[in-house]
Amino acid sequence: MNLKKGMLASLNVIMIAALITACSGGNNTESTGGNTGNSGNKSNKGNGEKSGEVVTVNAMWMYDWFKEKKWGVDPVTKKLTEETGVQLKFSGPGGNGEEKANVMLVSGDYPEVMWMDRGPIWDKYVSSGALYAIDELAKEYGFNDLVGKYIPQHVVDSLKHPDGHLYGIPNWFNDKGEFALGKSVMVRNDIYEQMGSPEIKTIQDLESYLYKVRDSKPTFNGVKVYPLGLDYNLDFMIETPNLWGSKNKEFRYYDEANKQVKFWMYNDSTKEYLRWLNKMFLEKMIDPENFSNNDEKRNEAYNKGKWATSFSYVWDYWGPNVVLKKADPKVFYKAIPAPAGKEGVTPYFQGYGTVGWNVSVITKNAKNPEAIIRFFNHYMSPEGQIASFYGIEGETYDMKDGVPMLKDGVYDEKMKDWEAYGLKTGIRHLDMNQNQKYNWEGVSESPDRKADRQIAEAAGFDGTALGILSIDPTTPEGIAWANIKSGLLPDITKIIMAKSPEEVDTRLAETLKKYEGMGLKGVEEAWTKQYDERQAAK
């Protein structure tokens, strides 16, 4: 482990030295007027006023997948500039976003606004004094509704730094997991009906159903149909055990008795789930191609109706359902309520987060922080959010009893070509910093999709406090965690493929002992310390 730590440190130094000259944070604010003073200097204009001049703010998304969007080519961004006097000039990192962010922090050459993951990089920018506190800027310039109202207080409380300040605006947020919950038990409708549409309230009920499907030896278009398919990844391995009554989220759960954040594989529910999967594996219920962890094969299984039942995201079947229904209107997948793993427990499935997964930050390189906080104040307001989600009133939506409603045909056009229609109308073209209570999907979606969502949401729980935790990869605990995480799925596969339930228990115990030797207890202590700090800051 010491050798690996040394190698990682050396590589980091080499990358920083090589990249520092290639890095350009773009901290020059272009303006046809307005403040162009030194880094961190603040404009005197505030209280929502704007001059007749447009301030251009350089804004970087710290992701290699980011596709540059030009401001002002769609009607919504044009309108936002008209109403705020601000336009954003987007860019991407041109490579690994975390590496770029680290290099920019060392050099001090970072852009005015950045979108970055919550976690160690964000924490470093905060601790180095590189970021403005959103709450302080809002208060200074008189935008008193931004923090606590436009960004709800429960979101602020979850994201606050231990010093009590808010240093980022989440990329999306909600109250109770709206539009964030999708994990469910999915059944193929035609097979389910052929089996008599049985009531499935428990895992035992589900198991009986799977046996019945197996014994019927179904095929579809000449392809064998397996009773059970899995989205075989760590995400589902962590949260599917929640059917046994636990609340695992992001590799961990909170141990109320000992007031500790624990690794999810210690949870009794995880052992129960691994034992059940082992039984399904030995009974040849599971598609063996699941264990290849191949997204292409999984998507092929969706589109070919290869699984009678699966643990999946509801929306992953919406596209394949269109294809399957063309072959036979009765062939499609639908969600069923979460079955309880054992008697007396409330079955959960997915833990939702209320604070998105990244944040937009305002750096001390901002030439006109007043203009930037003015922009975000407007964008996060009801008027700004409705424009971002719905486009232009009278063109793509109308207000009915104070509620925005998409015009007839708009939803269908958006679904046909998401990007092109967004560019044409501005509807969800930006897709940034969104309050999900304005999301039109809940109103405009087809009845079958609404039904799927409702079933998934019924099995959700608030996992924000666990999901927001992170660990610095440069610390001994971070290095230990990276090493543990890299071998998780292969280790779990070995446990599932054990020859008996007793061997499942033995392999699980051996695996946990191995992780403890790699430093797992230190990882749990780091999680718990951060958890306690965040709870104290609320």
XYZ file of C-alpha atoms in Angstrom:
538
model
C 0.000 0.000 0.000
C 2.916 2.383 0.826
C 4.365 1.798 -2.645
C 1.010 2.589 -4.241
C 0.652 5.742 -2.155
C 4.115 6.919 -3.210
C 3.414 6.211 -6.861
C 0.125 8.122 -6.706
C 1.819 11.108 -5.092
C 4.577 11.126 -7.722
C 2.077 10.927 -10.553
C 0.114 13.827 -9.099
C 3.243 16.009 -8.981
C 4.147 15.108 -12.569
C 0.626 15.830 -13.838
C 0.498 19.185 -12.069
C 3.872 20.216 -13.451
C 2.934 19.133 -16.971
C -0.502 20.660 -16.985
C 0.022 23.950 -15.188
C 1.180 25.812 -18.286
C -1.526 24.247 -20.451
C -4.248 25.290 -18.030
C -6.240 28.405 -18.746
C -8.961 29.110 -16.218
C -10.461 31.848 -18.333
C -10.785 34.307 -15.472
C -11.150 37.311 -17.749
C -14.661 38.723 -17.658
C -15.571 40.245 -20.981
C -17.908 43.179 -20.682
C -19.241 45.984 -22.783
C -19.117 47.926 -19.540
C -19.436 47.000 -15.878
C -16.711 46.242 -13.411
C -13.455 44.860 -14.802
C -11.315 45.389 -11.715
C -8.869 42.987 -10.071
C -9.786 39.489 -8.884
C -12.309 39.570 -6.104
C -13.196 43.232 -6.516
C -16.915 43.741 -6.207
C -19.228 45.983 -8.156
C -21.158 48.604 -6.180
C -24.373 47.861 -8.069
C -26.899 45.678 -6.267
C -30.482 45.134 -5.174
C -31.404 43.617 -8.522
C -30.376 46.623 -10.622
C -28.560 46.125 -13.896
C -26.987 48.530 -16.331
C -27.773 48.489 -20.027
C -24.506 46.678 -20.622
C -23.967 42.931 -20.853
C -21.450 41.208 -18.578
C -19.928 38.033 -20.014
C -18.931 35.518 -17.351
C -16.550 32.647 -18.078
C -18.035 29.459 -16.673
C -16.418 26.019 -16.798
C -18.036 22.611 -16.343
C -15.406 20.329 -14.831
C -16.391 17.237 -16.833
C -14.818 15.701 -19.917
C -18.301 14.817 -21.210
C -19.466 18.424 -21.246
C -20.624 19.589 -24.657
C -20.175 23.306 -25.044
C -23.425 25.250 -25.260
C -23.424 28.677 -26.858
C -25.299 31.335 -25.011
C -27.874 33.388 -26.869
C -28.660 30.933 -29.676
C -31.908 29.799 -28.033
C -34.786 32.004 -26.861
C -34.429 31.255 -23.143
C -30.775 32.257 -22.772
C -31.540 35.396 -24.789
C -34.352 36.194 -22.355
C -32.145 35.537 -19.327
C -29.582 38.012 -20.599
C -32.283 40.609 -21.268
C -33.508 40.246 -17.686
C -30.147 40.055 -15.865
C -27.594 41.783 -18.074
C -25.449 38.641 -17.881
C -24.423 35.971 -20.345
C -22.371 32.874 -19.586
C -19.508 31.733 -21.762
C -19.329 27.983 -21.202
C -16.260 25.790 -21.551
C -15.111 22.335 -20.506
C -11.841 21.170 -18.956
C -10.454 19.575 -22.117
C -9.659 16.421 -20.164
C -10.032 15.092 -16.645
C -12.016 17.663 -14.699
C -10.640 16.844 -11.254
C -7.046 17.021 -12.455
C -7.738 20.342 -14.164
C -9.438 21.735 -11.061
C -6.459 20.742 -8.899
C -3.993 22.366 -11.268
C -6.053 25.548 -11.523
C -6.248 25.797 -7.746
C -2.457 25.516 -7.431
C -1.891 28.152 -10.107
C -4.724 30.422 -9.013
C -5.901 30.512 -12.619
C -9.485 29.309 -12.372
C -12.623 30.702 -14.046
C -15.252 32.906 -12.452
C -17.920 30.232 -12.212
C -17.389 26.472 -12.088
C -19.608 23.398 -11.932
C -17.848 20.685 -9.938
C -18.626 17.536 -7.974
C -19.255 17.848 -4.296
C -16.403 16.296 -2.408
C -12.675 16.717 -1.848
C -12.022 19.134 -4.747
C -14.862 21.401 -3.695
C -13.655 21.215 -0.085
C -10.148 22.247 -1.165
C -11.472 25.275 -3.023
C -13.446 26.258 0.084
C -10.584 25.761 2.544
C -8.138 27.673 0.338
C -10.428 30.702 0.272
C -10.980 30.481 -3.495
C -14.772 30.708 -3.341
C -17.309 33.299 -2.341
C -19.961 32.159 0.129
C -23.268 32.277 -1.737
C -25.168 33.357 1.374
C -22.779 36.246 2.033
C -22.928 37.529 -1.545
C -26.712 37.300 -1.568
C -26.947 39.226 1.693
C -24.435 41.870 0.649
C -26.236 42.696 -2.573
C -29.752 42.456 -1.237
C -30.868 39.216 -2.895
C -32.526 38.001 0.274
C -34.778 35.352 -1.317
C -31.981 33.363 -2.957
C -30.782 31.436 0.102
C -33.570 29.853 2.109
C -36.387 30.468 -0.366
C -35.343 29.953 -3.997
C -32.814 27.465 -2.659
C -34.939 25.878 0.109
C -33.620 25.880 3.647
C -33.402 22.085 3.873
C -31.114 22.115 0.823
C -28.998 24.893 2.327
C -28.705 22.981 5.600
C -27.539 19.834 3.816
C -24.919 21.637 1.726
C -23.563 24.062 4.305
C -19.872 23.855 5.029
C -18.980 23.185 8.677
C -18.207 26.918 8.966
C -21.933 27.577 8.471
C -21.747 29.060 4.959
C -23.043 27.867 1.596
C -20.342 27.689 -1.085
C -22.270 26.221 -3.994
C -25.660 26.086 -5.704
C -26.761 22.484 -6.393
C -27.255 21.358 -9.990
C -30.730 20.153 -9.002
C -32.716 19.712 -5.835
C -36.076 18.491 -4.617
C -38.102 18.033 -1.458
C -38.743 14.280 -1.284
C -36.888 12.641 -4.146
C -39.114 13.866 -6.957
C -37.742 12.659 -10.330
C -34.684 11.161 -8.612
C -36.170 7.771 -7.725
C -36.334 5.054 -10.350
C -35.179 1.743 -8.902
C -37.857 -0.916 -8.918
C -38.764 -4.527 -9.552
C -39.761 -4.671 -13.225
C -41.868 -7.465 -14.720
C -42.579 -8.270 -18.342
C -46.298 -7.665 -18.635
C -47.243 -10.506 -20.968
C -45.432 -13.144 -18.899
C -46.841 -11.703 -15.686
C -50.365 -12.031 -17.093
C -49.691 -15.579 -18.330
C -48.632 -16.508 -14.789
C -51.967 -15.193 -13.484
C -50.810 -11.709 -12.373
C -49.978 -12.974 -8.862
C -49.745 -10.654 -5.901
C -46.079 -10.204 -5.002
C -45.743 -8.713 -1.523
C -42.658 -10.533 -0.261
C -39.398 -11.897 -1.596
C -40.874 -15.347 -1.046
C -43.765 -14.402 -3.349
C -41.280 -13.170 -5.922
C -39.271 -16.337 -5.601
C -42.368 -18.481 -6.204
C -43.151 -16.407 -9.272
C -39.613 -16.876 -10.635
C -39.840 -20.651 -10.211
C -43.115 -20.664 -12.095
C -41.583 -18.656 -14.926
C -38.533 -20.923 -15.077
C -40.673 -24.047 -15.279
C -42.708 -22.598 -18.156
C -39.499 -22.276 -20.236
C -40.506 -19.055 -22.020
C -38.902 -17.803 -25.225
C -39.411 -14.611 -27.208
C -38.555 -14.330 -30.889
C -36.479 -17.484 -30.554
C -34.497 -16.142 -27.571
C -34.534 -17.826 -24.142
C -36.165 -15.683 -21.466
C -34.525 -15.868 -18.022
C -36.655 -15.508 -14.890
C -34.379 -12.854 -13.378
C -32.053 -10.202 -14.724
C -29.924 -7.768 -12.768
C -28.490 -4.343 -13.343
C -25.240 -5.817 -12.119
C -23.337 -2.915 -10.648
C -22.376 -1.615 -7.229
C -25.228 0.864 -7.209
C -27.832 -1.920 -7.171
C -25.711 -4.166 -4.961
C -25.732 -1.459 -2.300
C -29.418 -0.547 -2.395
C -31.340 -3.711 -3.318
C -30.686 -5.126 0.207
C -32.953 -2.309 1.425
C -35.856 -4.599 0.522
C -34.919 -6.298 3.801
C -35.653 -3.090 5.702
C -32.294 -1.298 5.724
C -31.350 2.138 4.363
C -28.045 1.623 2.591
C -26.847 4.558 0.504
C -23.554 5.217 -1.320
C -21.583 2.288 0.183
C -22.750 3.022 3.739
C -25.524 3.060 6.316
C -25.961 4.809 9.633
C -25.721 2.573 12.687
C -28.118 4.249 15.122
C -27.107 2.081 18.064
C -23.429 3.010 17.865
C -23.858 6.424 16.196
C -21.486 5.474 13.392
C -21.462 5.503 9.614
C -20.738 1.912 8.611
C -19.722 0.105 5.428
C -22.857 -1.382 3.875
C -21.489 -4.937 3.668
C -21.603 -5.128 7.490
C -25.372 -4.650 7.369
C -27.416 -7.805 8.043
C -29.634 -6.936 5.087
C -26.644 -7.231 2.764
C -25.942 -10.746 3.990
C -29.614 -11.654 3.496
C -29.584 -10.314 -0.063
C -26.317 -12.068 -0.980
C -27.714 -15.339 0.361
C -30.860 -14.859 -1.738
C -28.878 -14.033 -4.882
C -26.727 -17.092 -4.278
C -29.869 -19.243 -4.113
C -31.170 -17.717 -7.351
C -27.783 -18.314 -8.981
C -27.643 -21.958 -7.896
C -31.224 -22.488 -9.092
C -30.224 -21.049 -12.499
C -32.733 -18.226 -12.292
C -30.283 -15.467 -13.245
C -29.097 -14.688 -16.749
C -25.409 -15.743 -16.604
C -24.426 -12.851 -18.877
C -25.345 -10.522 -16.005
C -22.040 -11.217 -14.348
C -20.027 -9.851 -17.254
C -21.107 -6.352 -16.127
C -21.487 -5.376 -19.777
C -23.790 -2.410 -20.456
C -24.164 -3.398 -24.098
C -25.457 -6.869 -23.174
C -27.765 -5.397 -20.556
C -29.300 -2.979 -23.062
C -29.645 -5.835 -25.531
C -31.542 -7.818 -22.887
C -33.891 -4.863 -22.372
C -34.614 -4.489 -26.058
C -35.085 -8.201 -26.683
C -37.330 -8.807 -23.684
C -34.829 -11.343 -22.410
C -35.720 -11.075 -18.719
C -39.088 -11.895 -17.164
C -38.183 -9.874 -14.071
C -35.360 -7.514 -13.195
C -34.094 -5.067 -10.607
C -33.652 -1.961 -12.754
C -34.385 1.727 -13.191
C -37.900 2.242 -14.506
C -36.766 4.749 -17.130
C -34.244 2.326 -18.608
C -37.191 0.332 -19.976
C -39.154 3.237 -21.430
C -37.217 3.246 -24.695
C -37.197 -0.556 -25.121
C -40.928 -0.636 -24.331
C -41.614 1.386 -27.474
C -39.761 -1.197 -29.557
C -41.281 -4.216 -27.808
C -44.854 -2.921 -28.123
C -44.444 -2.606 -31.876
C -43.878 -6.362 -32.043
C -46.709 -7.127 -29.604
C -48.763 -4.526 -27.683
C -48.841 -6.791 -24.623
C -45.048 -7.075 -24.433
C -43.630 -4.333 -22.238
C -42.138 -3.894 -18.791
C -43.812 -2.280 -15.792
C -42.927 -1.673 -12.174
C -44.478 -3.570 -9.291
C -44.407 -2.510 -5.611
C -41.254 -3.359 -3.679
C -41.538 -6.804 -2.025
C -40.497 -7.152 1.621
C -37.376 -9.237 2.182
C -38.788 -10.697 5.368
C -41.863 -10.466 7.556
C -42.316 -7.337 9.624
C -40.029 -4.971 7.714
C -40.849 -1.956 5.577
C -39.259 -2.598 2.184
C -37.226 0.290 0.840
C -35.276 0.345 -2.361
C -33.536 3.551 -3.354
C -32.255 6.343 -1.164
C -32.857 9.694 -2.734
C -30.774 12.812 -2.483
C -32.356 16.247 -2.223
C -29.267 18.209 -3.256
C -28.221 16.901 -6.670
C -24.695 15.679 -7.258
C -22.664 18.754 -8.156
C -22.556 22.457 -7.383
C -21.949 25.698 -9.222
C -19.491 27.931 -7.399
C -18.479 31.579 -7.699
C -14.718 31.986 -7.407
C -12.668 34.898 -6.104
C -11.517 35.446 -9.692
C -14.967 36.845 -10.486
C -14.575 40.389 -11.816
C -18.193 41.254 -11.130
C -19.577 39.020 -8.376
C -22.653 41.245 -8.061
C -23.616 40.506 -11.671
C -23.108 36.779 -11.137
C -25.150 36.590 -7.944
C -27.786 38.744 -9.680
C -27.931 36.204 -12.487
C -28.309 33.242 -10.130
C -30.889 35.061 -8.048
C -33.050 35.528 -11.135
C -32.338 32.084 -12.579
C -33.265 30.332 -9.319
C -36.448 32.402 -8.906
C -39.816 31.008 -10.061
C -39.618 33.168 -13.191
C -36.162 31.872 -14.094
C -36.973 28.244 -13.339
C -40.178 28.321 -15.372
C -38.264 29.770 -18.329
C -35.566 27.089 -18.043
C -38.079 24.235 -17.857
C -40.891 25.536 -20.076
C -39.412 27.977 -22.580
C -41.263 31.126 -23.616
C -44.795 31.825 -22.442
C -47.303 31.802 -25.269
C -44.965 29.830 -27.519
C -44.344 26.553 -25.698
C -46.428 26.963 -22.539
C -49.373 28.844 -21.069
C -50.145 29.765 -17.481
C -53.326 28.121 -16.193
C -54.499 29.093 -12.716
C -50.980 30.264 -11.953
C -49.378 27.010 -13.072
C -47.258 26.640 -16.249
C -48.550 23.994 -18.656
C -46.839 22.842 -21.845
C -48.857 23.439 -24.981
C -50.304 20.450 -26.796
C -47.660 18.573 -28.761
C -44.668 20.228 -27.060
C -43.886 17.230 -24.829
C -43.980 14.846 -27.808
C -41.700 17.098 -29.850
C -39.240 17.317 -26.974
C -39.202 13.530 -26.636
C -38.555 13.088 -30.366
C -35.335 15.107 -30.327
C -34.329 16.388 -26.915
C -31.294 18.411 -27.985
C -32.633 19.952 -31.196
C -35.959 20.949 -29.699
C -34.209 22.393 -26.662
C -32.035 24.526 -28.924
C -35.059 25.678 -30.902
C -37.325 26.509 -27.944
C -34.992 26.794 -24.942
C -36.915 24.073 -23.099
C -34.392 22.417 -20.784
C -31.588 23.523 -23.061
C -29.526 24.634 -20.074
C -30.575 21.827 -17.697
C -28.588 23.343 -14.837
C -29.389 24.278 -11.219
C -32.967 23.071 -11.296
C -35.691 23.087 -8.681
C -37.542 19.890 -9.499
C -40.879 21.231 -8.308
C -41.047 23.052 -11.673
C -40.293 19.916 -13.686
C -43.052 19.321 -16.232
C -42.379 15.578 -16.406
C -44.729 14.923 -13.504
C -47.614 16.535 -15.385
C -46.870 15.758 -19.018
C -45.606 12.168 -18.860
C -47.724 9.328 -20.184
C -49.840 7.419 -17.614
C -47.648 4.306 -17.709
C -44.517 6.313 -16.955
C -46.263 8.160 -14.145
C -47.348 4.816 -12.669
C -43.762 3.502 -12.804
C -42.434 6.613 -11.077
C -45.049 6.470 -8.340
C -44.169 2.872 -7.535
C -40.438 3.658 -7.413
C -41.018 6.740 -5.266
C -43.150 4.759 -2.802
C -40.079 2.674 -1.865
C -37.733 5.625 -1.473
C -36.143 7.143 1.612
C -34.094 10.261 2.259
C -30.444 9.327 1.858
C -29.085 12.871 1.550
C -27.066 12.810 4.771
C -25.196 9.675 3.643
C -25.011 10.502 -0.051
C -23.299 13.833 0.507
C -20.310 12.307 2.322
C -16.964 12.016 0.561
C -13.396 11.143 1.340
C -10.222 12.922 0.235
C -8.398 10.532 -2.150
C -4.981 11.924 -1.154
C -5.326 10.912 2.512
C -4.395 7.467 3.853
C -8.117 6.756 4.281
C -8.816 7.908 0.730
C -6.109 5.676 -0.691
C -7.386 2.732 1.353
C -10.927 3.372 0.133
C -9.831 3.540 -3.515
C -8.083 0.180 -3.159
C -11.099 -1.415 -1.448
C -13.588 -0.032 -3.951
C -11.604 -1.204 -6.961
C -12.128 -4.859 -6.003
C -15.677 -4.725 -4.677
C -17.669 -6.094 -7.586
C -15.340 -9.050 -8.317
C -15.350 -9.915 -4.606
C -19.152 -9.760 -4.477
C -19.402 -11.978 -7.552
C -17.298 -14.634 -5.825
C -19.643 -14.518 -2.828
C -22.756 -14.891 -4.998
C -21.245 -17.866 -6.818
C -20.554 -19.786 -3.598
C -21.697 -23.404 -3.474
C -23.920 -23.030 -0.388
C -25.407 -20.457 1.983
C -22.754 -21.374 4.553
C -20.033 -20.640 2.023
C -21.680 -17.271 1.318
C -21.291 -16.385 5.001
C -17.692 -17.596 5.054
C -16.688 -15.697 1.934
C -18.406 -12.535 3.155
C -16.587 -12.714 6.502
C -13.255 -13.295 4.756
C -13.873 -10.392 2.408
C -14.674 -8.009 5.261
C -11.572 -9.149 7.146
C -9.493 -8.422 4.041
C -10.974 -4.925 3.793
C -10.297 -4.291 7.466
C -6.657 -5.159 6.823
C -6.666 -2.603 3.986
C -7.869 0.181 6.296
C -11.682 0.004 6.238
C -12.051 1.069 9.884
C -10.201 4.301 9.146
C -12.522 4.935 6.216
C -15.563 4.498 8.471
C -14.061 6.886 11.015
C -13.525 9.515 8.291
C -17.131 9.121 7.115
C -18.454 9.376 10.667
C -16.386 12.480 11.457
C -17.686 14.248 8.345
C -21.244 13.109 9.040
C -21.116 14.489 12.590
C -19.645 17.807 11.389
C -22.361 18.265 8.806
C -25.110 17.414 11.263
C -23.689 19.916 13.749
C -23.630 22.657 11.082
C -27.385 22.368 10.419
